[in-house]
Every structure is written in C-alpha cells, then in structure tokens.
mmCIF file of C-alpha atoms and ligand atoms in Angstrom:
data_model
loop_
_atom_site.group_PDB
_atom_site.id
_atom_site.type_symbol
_atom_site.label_atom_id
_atom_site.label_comp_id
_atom_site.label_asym_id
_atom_site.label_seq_id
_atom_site.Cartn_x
_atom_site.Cartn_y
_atom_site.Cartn_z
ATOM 1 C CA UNK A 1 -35.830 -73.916 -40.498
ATOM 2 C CA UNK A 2 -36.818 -70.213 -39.118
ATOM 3 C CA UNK A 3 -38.385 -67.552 -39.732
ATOM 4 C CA UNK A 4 -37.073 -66.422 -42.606
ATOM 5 C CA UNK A 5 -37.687 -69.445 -44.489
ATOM 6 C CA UNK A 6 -41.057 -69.010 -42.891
ATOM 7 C CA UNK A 7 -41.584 -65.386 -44.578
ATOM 8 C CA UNK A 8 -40.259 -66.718 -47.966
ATOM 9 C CA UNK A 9 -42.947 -69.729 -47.577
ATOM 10 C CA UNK A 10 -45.510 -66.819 -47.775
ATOM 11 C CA UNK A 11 -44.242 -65.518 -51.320
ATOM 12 C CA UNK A 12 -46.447 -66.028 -54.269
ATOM 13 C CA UNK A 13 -45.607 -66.316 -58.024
ATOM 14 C CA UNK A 14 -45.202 -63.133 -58.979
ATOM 15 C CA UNK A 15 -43.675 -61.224 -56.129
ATOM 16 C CA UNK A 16 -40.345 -59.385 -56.799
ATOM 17 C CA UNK A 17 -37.181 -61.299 -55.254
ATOM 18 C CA UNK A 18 -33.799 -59.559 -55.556
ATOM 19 C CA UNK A 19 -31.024 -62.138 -55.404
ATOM 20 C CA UNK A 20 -27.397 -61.549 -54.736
ATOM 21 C CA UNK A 21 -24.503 -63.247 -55.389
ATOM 22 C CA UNK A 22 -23.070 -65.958 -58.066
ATOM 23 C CA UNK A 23 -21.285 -69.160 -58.069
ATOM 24 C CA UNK A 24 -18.495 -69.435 -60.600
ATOM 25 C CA UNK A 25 -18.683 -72.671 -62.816
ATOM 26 C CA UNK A 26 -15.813 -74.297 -64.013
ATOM 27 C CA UNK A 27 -15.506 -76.430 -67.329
ATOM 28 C CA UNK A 28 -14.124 -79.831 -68.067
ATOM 29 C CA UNK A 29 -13.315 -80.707 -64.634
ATOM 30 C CA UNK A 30 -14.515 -83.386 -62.309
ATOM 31 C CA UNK A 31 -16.283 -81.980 -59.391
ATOM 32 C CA UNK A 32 -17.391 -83.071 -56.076
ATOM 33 C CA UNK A 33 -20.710 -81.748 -54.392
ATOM 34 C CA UNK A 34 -21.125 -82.209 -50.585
ATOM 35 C CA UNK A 35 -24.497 -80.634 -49.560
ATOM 36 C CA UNK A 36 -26.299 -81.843 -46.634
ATOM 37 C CA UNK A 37 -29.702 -80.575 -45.197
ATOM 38 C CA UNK A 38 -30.814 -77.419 -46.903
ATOM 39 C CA UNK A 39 -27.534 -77.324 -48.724
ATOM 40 C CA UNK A 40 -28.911 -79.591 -51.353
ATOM 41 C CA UNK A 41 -31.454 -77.085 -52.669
ATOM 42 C CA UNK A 42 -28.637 -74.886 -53.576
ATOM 43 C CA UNK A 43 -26.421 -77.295 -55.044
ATOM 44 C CA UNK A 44 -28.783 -78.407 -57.305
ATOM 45 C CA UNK A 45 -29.522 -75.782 -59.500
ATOM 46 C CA UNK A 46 -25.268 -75.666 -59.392
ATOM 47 C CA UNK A 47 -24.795 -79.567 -60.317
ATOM 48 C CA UNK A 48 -27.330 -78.889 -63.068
ATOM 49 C CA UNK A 49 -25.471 -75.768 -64.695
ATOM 50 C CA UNK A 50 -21.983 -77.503 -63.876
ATOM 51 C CA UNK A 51 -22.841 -80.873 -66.054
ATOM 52 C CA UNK A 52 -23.809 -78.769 -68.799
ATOM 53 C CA UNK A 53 -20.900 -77.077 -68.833
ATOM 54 C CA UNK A 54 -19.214 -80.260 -69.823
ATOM 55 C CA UNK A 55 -18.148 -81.092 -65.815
ATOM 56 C CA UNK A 56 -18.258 -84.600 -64.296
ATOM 57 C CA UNK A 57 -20.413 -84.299 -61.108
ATOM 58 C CA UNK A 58 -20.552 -86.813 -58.069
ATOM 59 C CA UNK A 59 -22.288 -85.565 -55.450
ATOM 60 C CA UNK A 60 -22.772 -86.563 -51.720
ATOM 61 C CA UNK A 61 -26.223 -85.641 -50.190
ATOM 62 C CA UNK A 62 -26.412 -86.045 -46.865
ATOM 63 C CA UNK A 63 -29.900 -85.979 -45.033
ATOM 64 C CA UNK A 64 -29.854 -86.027 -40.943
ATOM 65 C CA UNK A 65 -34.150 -87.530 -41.544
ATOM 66 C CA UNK A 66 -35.257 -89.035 -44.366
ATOM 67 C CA UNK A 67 -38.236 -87.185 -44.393
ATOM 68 C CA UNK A 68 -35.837 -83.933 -45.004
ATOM 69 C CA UNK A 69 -35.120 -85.471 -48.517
ATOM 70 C CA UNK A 70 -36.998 -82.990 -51.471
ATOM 71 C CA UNK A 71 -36.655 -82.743 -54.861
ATOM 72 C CA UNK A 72 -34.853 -86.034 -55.531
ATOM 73 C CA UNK A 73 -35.251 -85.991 -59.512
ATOM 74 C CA UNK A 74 -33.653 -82.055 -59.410
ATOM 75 C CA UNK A 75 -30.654 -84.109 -57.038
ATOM 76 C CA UNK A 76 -30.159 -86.868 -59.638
ATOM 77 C CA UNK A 77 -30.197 -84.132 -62.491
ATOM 78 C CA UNK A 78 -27.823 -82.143 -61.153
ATOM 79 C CA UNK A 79 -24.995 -85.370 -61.069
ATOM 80 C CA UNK A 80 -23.851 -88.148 -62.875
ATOM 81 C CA UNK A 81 -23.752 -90.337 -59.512
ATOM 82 C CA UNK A 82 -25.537 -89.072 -56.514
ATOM 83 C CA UNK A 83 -24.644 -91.166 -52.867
ATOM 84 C CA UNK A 84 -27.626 -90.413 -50.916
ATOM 85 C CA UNK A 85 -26.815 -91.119 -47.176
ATOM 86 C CA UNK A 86 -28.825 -90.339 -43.746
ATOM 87 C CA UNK A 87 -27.453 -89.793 -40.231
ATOM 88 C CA UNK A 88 -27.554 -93.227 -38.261
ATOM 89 C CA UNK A 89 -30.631 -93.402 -35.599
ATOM 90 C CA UNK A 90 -33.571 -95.528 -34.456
ATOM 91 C CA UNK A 91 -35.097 -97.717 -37.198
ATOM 92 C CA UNK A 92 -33.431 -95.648 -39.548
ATOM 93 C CA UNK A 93 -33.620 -97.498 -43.210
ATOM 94 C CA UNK A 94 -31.606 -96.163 -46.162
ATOM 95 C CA UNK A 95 -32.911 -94.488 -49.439
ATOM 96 C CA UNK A 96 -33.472 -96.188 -52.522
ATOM 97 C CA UNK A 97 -31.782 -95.056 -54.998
ATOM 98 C CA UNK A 98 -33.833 -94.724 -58.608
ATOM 99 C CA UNK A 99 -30.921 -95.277 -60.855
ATOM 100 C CA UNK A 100 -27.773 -97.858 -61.306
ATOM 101 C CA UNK A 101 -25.192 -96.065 -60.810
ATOM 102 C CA UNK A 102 -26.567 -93.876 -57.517
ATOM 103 C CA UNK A 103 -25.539 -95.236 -53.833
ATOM 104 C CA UNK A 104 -27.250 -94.975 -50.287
ATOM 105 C CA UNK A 105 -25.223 -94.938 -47.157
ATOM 106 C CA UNK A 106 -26.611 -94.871 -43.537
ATOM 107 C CA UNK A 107 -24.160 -92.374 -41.628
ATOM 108 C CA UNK A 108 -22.226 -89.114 -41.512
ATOM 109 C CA UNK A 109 -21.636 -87.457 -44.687
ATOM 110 C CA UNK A 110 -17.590 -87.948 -44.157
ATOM 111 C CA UNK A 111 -18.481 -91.694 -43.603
ATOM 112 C CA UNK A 112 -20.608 -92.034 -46.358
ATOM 113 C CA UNK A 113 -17.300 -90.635 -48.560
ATOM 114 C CA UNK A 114 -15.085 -92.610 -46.976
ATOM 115 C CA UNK A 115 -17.184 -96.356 -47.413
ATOM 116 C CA UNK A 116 -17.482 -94.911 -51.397
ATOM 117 C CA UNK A 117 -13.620 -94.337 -51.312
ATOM 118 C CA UNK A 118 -13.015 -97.159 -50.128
ATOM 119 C CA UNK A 119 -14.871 -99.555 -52.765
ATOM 120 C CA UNK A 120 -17.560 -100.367 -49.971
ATOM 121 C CA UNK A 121 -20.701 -99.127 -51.614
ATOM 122 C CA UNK A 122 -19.365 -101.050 -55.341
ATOM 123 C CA UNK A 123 -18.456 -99.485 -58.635
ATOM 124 C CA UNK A 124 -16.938 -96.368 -58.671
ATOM 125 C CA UNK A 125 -18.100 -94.663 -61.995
ATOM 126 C CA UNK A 126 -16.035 -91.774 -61.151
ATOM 127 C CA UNK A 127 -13.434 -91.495 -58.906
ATOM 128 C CA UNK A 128 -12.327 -89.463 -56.058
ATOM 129 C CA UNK A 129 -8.919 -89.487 -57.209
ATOM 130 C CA UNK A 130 -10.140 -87.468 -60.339
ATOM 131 C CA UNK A 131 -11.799 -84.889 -58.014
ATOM 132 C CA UNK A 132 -10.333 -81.134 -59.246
ATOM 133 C CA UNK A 133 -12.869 -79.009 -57.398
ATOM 134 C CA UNK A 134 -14.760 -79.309 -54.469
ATOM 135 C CA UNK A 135 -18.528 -77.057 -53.591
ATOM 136 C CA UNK A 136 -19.467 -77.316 -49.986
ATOM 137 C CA UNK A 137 -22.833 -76.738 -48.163
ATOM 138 C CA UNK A 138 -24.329 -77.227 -45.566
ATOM 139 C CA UNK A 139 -23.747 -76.052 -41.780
ATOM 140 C CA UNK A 140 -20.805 -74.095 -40.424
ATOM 141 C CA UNK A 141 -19.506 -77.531 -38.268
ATOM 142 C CA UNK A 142 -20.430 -79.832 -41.467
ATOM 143 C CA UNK A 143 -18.411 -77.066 -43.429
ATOM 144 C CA UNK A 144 -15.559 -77.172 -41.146
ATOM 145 C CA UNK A 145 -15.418 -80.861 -40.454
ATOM 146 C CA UNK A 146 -15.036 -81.336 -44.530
ATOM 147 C CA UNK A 147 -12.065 -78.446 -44.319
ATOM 148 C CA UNK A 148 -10.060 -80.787 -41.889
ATOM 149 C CA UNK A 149 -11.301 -84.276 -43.447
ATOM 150 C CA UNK A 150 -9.300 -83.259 -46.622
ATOM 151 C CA UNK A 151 -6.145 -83.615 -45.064
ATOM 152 C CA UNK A 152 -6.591 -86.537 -42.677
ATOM 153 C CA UNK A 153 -9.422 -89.239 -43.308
ATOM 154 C CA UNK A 154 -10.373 -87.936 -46.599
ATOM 155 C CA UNK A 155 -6.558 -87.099 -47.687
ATOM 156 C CA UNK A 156 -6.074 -91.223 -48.881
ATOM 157 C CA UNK A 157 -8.880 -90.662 -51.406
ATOM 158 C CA UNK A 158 -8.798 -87.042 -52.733
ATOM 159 C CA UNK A 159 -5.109 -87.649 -53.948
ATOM 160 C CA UNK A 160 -5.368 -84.875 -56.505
ATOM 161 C CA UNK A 161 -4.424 -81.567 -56.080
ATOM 162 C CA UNK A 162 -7.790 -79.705 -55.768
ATOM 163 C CA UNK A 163 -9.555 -76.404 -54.852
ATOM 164 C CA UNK A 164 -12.443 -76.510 -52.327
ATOM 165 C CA UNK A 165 -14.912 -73.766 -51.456
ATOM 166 C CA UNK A 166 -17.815 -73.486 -49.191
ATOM 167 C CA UNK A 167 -20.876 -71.175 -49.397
ATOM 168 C CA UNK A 168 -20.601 -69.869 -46.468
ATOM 169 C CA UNK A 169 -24.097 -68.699 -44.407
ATOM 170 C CA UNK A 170 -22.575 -65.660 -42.478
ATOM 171 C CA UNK A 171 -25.762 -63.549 -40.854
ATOM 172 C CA UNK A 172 -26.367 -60.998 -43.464
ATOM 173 C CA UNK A 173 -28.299 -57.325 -42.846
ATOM 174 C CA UNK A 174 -28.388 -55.118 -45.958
ATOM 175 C CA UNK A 175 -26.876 -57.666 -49.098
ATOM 176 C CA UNK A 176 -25.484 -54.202 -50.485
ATOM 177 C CA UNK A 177 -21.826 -55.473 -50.291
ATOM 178 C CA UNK A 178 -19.834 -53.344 -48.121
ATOM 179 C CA UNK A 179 -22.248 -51.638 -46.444
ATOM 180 C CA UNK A 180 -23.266 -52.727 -43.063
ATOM 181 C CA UNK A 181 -20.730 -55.473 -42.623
ATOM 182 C CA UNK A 182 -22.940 -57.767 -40.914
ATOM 183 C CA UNK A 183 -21.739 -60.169 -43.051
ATOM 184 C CA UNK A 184 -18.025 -59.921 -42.417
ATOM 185 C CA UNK A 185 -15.948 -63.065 -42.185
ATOM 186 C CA UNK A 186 -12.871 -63.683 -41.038
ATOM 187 C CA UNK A 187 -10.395 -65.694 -43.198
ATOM 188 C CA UNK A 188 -6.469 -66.738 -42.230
ATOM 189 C CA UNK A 189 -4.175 -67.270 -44.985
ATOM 190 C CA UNK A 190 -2.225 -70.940 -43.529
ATOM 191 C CA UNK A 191 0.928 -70.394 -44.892
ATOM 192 C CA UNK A 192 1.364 -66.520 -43.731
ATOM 193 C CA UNK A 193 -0.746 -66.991 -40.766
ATOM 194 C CA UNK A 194 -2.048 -63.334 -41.929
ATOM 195 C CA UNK A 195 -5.620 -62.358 -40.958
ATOM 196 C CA UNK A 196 -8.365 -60.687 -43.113
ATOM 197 C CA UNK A 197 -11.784 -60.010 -43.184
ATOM 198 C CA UNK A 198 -14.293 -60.455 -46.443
ATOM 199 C CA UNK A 199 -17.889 -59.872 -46.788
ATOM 200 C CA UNK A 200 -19.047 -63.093 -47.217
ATOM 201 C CA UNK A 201 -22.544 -60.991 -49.009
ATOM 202 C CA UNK A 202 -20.463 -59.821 -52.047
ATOM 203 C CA UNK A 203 -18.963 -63.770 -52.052
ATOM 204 C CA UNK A 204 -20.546 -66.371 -50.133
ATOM 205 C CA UNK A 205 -18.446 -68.805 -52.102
ATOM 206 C CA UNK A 206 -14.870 -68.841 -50.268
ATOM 207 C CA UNK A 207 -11.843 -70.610 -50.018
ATOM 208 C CA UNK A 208 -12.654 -73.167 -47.634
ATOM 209 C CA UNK A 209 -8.551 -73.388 -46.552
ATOM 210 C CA UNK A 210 -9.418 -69.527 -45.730
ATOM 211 C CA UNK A 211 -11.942 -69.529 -43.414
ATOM 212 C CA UNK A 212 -12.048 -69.643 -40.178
ATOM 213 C CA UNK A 213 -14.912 -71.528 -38.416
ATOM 214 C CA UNK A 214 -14.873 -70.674 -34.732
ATOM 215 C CA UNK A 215 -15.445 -66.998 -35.769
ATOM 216 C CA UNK A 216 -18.014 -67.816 -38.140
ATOM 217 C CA UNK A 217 -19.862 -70.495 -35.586
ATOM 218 C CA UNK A 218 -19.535 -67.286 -32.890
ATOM 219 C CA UNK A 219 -21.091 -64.610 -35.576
ATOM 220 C CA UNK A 220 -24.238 -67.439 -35.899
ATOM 221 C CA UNK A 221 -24.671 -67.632 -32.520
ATOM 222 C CA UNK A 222 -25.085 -63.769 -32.125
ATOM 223 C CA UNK A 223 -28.146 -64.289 -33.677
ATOM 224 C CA UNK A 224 -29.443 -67.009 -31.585
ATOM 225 C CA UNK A 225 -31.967 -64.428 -28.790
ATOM 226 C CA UNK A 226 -33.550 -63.176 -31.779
ATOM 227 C CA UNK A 227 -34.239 -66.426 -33.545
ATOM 228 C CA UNK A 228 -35.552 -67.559 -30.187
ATOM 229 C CA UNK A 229 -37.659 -64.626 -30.268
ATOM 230 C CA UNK A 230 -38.967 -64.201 -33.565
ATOM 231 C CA UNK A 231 -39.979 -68.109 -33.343
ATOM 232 C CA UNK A 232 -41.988 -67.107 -30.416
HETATM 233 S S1 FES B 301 -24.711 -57.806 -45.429
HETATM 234 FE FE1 FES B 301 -24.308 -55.686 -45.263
HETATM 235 S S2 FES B 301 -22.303 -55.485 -46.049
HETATM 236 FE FE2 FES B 301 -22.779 -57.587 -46.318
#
C-alpha cells in the first residue's frame, strides 16, 4: 500500500524482524471479526489462535476489489463462518465461497452485517445476538463507522452486552513505548467526557468506545507529504 510495505516486500527468510505488541485472546466466548483490506492479514493469525482457544469465531471480511482477496484458506481457518463481501462497483461479481456454511455479500462491510442480521444471506450458524467481543481492523473511517454502527444500525442485532476494540494504525517512529510519542492517541472516556492520551505502540488494541477518530484521521494525514514523497 506504501512504502513501507514496499521495504518489507524486500525481506528474505532469514532476516531479523522485531515485532511489538500483543493481542489478548479471550476463551469460551463468541467473537466477531470485522477486518477489511489489509486488516484481514492480521486477523487471521488472531481468528486462528482465538478458535483454538475454545472461541466461536464469525468473521466479516470485507474486500473494496476482489483481486485484494489473499490467503483465503488462512481466512476460512481462522473462523467457523466467514461472510466474504466486496464494495459494490462496475461488473462487480461476488466471491464464492468454498464451504457451506460461509456467505458472500456485494457491499459495505456494515451492509454486508446487516443483510446477515437480518436472515438475508440464510442460516445463521451463529448468531449476532451471541456476539461477547468484538476485534476491529481495517481503516481509521471503517474503524469509526463500526464504533457508531453499534449503537444505531447494528444496535437491533448485537443485542448483547459486548466489548469492542480496534487495532488502531496510529503513525509510529521508535516502537519503544513511551519514547517518542509519535504514536500518541487520544481517547475520551463517554460517560466523564474526560480526555487522555495512550500510546497506541505499547497497545494498538484499544477500546473502540475510547477513541477518538477525528484526531486519529488528523495524526494520518500528517504523514501524507512524506508518503507522497517517498512514493516518488
Ligand atoms: S512510537 Fe515512539 S513512543 Fe510509540
């Protein structure tokens, strides 16, 4: 997508990688995966390790081509239903889904939950009624819309109370936590109304009730000029 993932395209097996961070993984619950784009290579590997901690997985993975699809068979592992949709457009047709119980949607991701919520794309092996935890990626605005969605279009089908967090792609410098605070982000508690600041490198997973979106979309956009640039 830049050049970043351009310079980790150049790795070979064998070069040293230092990785930060960890996702927490609950066990016994039903959990709901919404990953769209490059979202779904993360979620993945956390669908995979979530199921075999003895959670129910349904995951949405939303695609804006269908030629951005990868590593379907890693997708299907990583859930007990996967509803594959892509964004609406010109001659668009929808995936084919390789087992039963999967669906495909043509649409938004939101869409795509609401049609499965609904009874629209058939059996519902698992329901989102059941849904206790919710793991978000994708873009800041897909991120956001999902925030809101929970209480309003989405709030007839997620009845249950549930926790949702989002992985949240703040620009990052020197992944030391704490140090340069490139990474800050700025979360508001909604019943206090109290604002705070976390470094989203020492937790990219956070409360998705928490943070604030605007800031975050502004911090990306600081970064814009050099993207430009280094793409040149
Ligand atoms: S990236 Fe430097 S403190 Fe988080």
């Amino acid at each position: 997508m830049g050049s970043s993932s351009r310079l980790c395209a150049t790795w070979k097996a064998g070069d040293p990688v230092v990785l930060m961070g960890v996702t927490e993984i609950p066990t016994g619950q039903t959990v709901l995966l919404i990953g769209s784009g490059l979202g779904n290579a993360v979620l993945f590997s956390i669908g995979k390790a979530l199921r075999a901690a003895g959670n129910k997985v349904i995951y949405f993975a939303g695609y804006n081509l269908a030629r951005d699809r990868f590593k379907v068979e890693d997708v299907e592992a990583a859930a007990d239903i996967v509803i594959w949709s892509v964004n609406k457009g010109e001659n668009v047709v929808p995936f084919t889904p390789t087992r039963p119980q999967d669906k495909t949607f043509v649409g938004n991701i939101l869409e795509a939950m609401i049609a499965y919520g609904k009874g629209e794309l058939g059996e519902q092996p698992i329901s989102l009624a059941d849904v206790d935890h919710l793991i978000v990626i994708g873009s800041d605005r897909m991120m956001d819309a999902v925030k809101h969605a929970r209480f309003d279009v989405l709030k007839p089908y997620l009845t249950k109370a549930h926790h949702a967090v989002g992985s949240i792609n703040s620009p990052m410098q020197c992944m030391m936590k704490g140090i340069c605070a490139q990474c800050l982000c700025k979360h508001v508690d909604k019943d206090s109304g109290k604002e705070f600041f976390v470094y989203s490198c020492y937790n990219q997973d956070q409360d998705l009730d928490k943070v604030n979106f605007p800031n975050l979309n502004a911090r990306l956009k600081q970064n814009t000029v050099q993207e430009l640039c280094l793409n040149l």
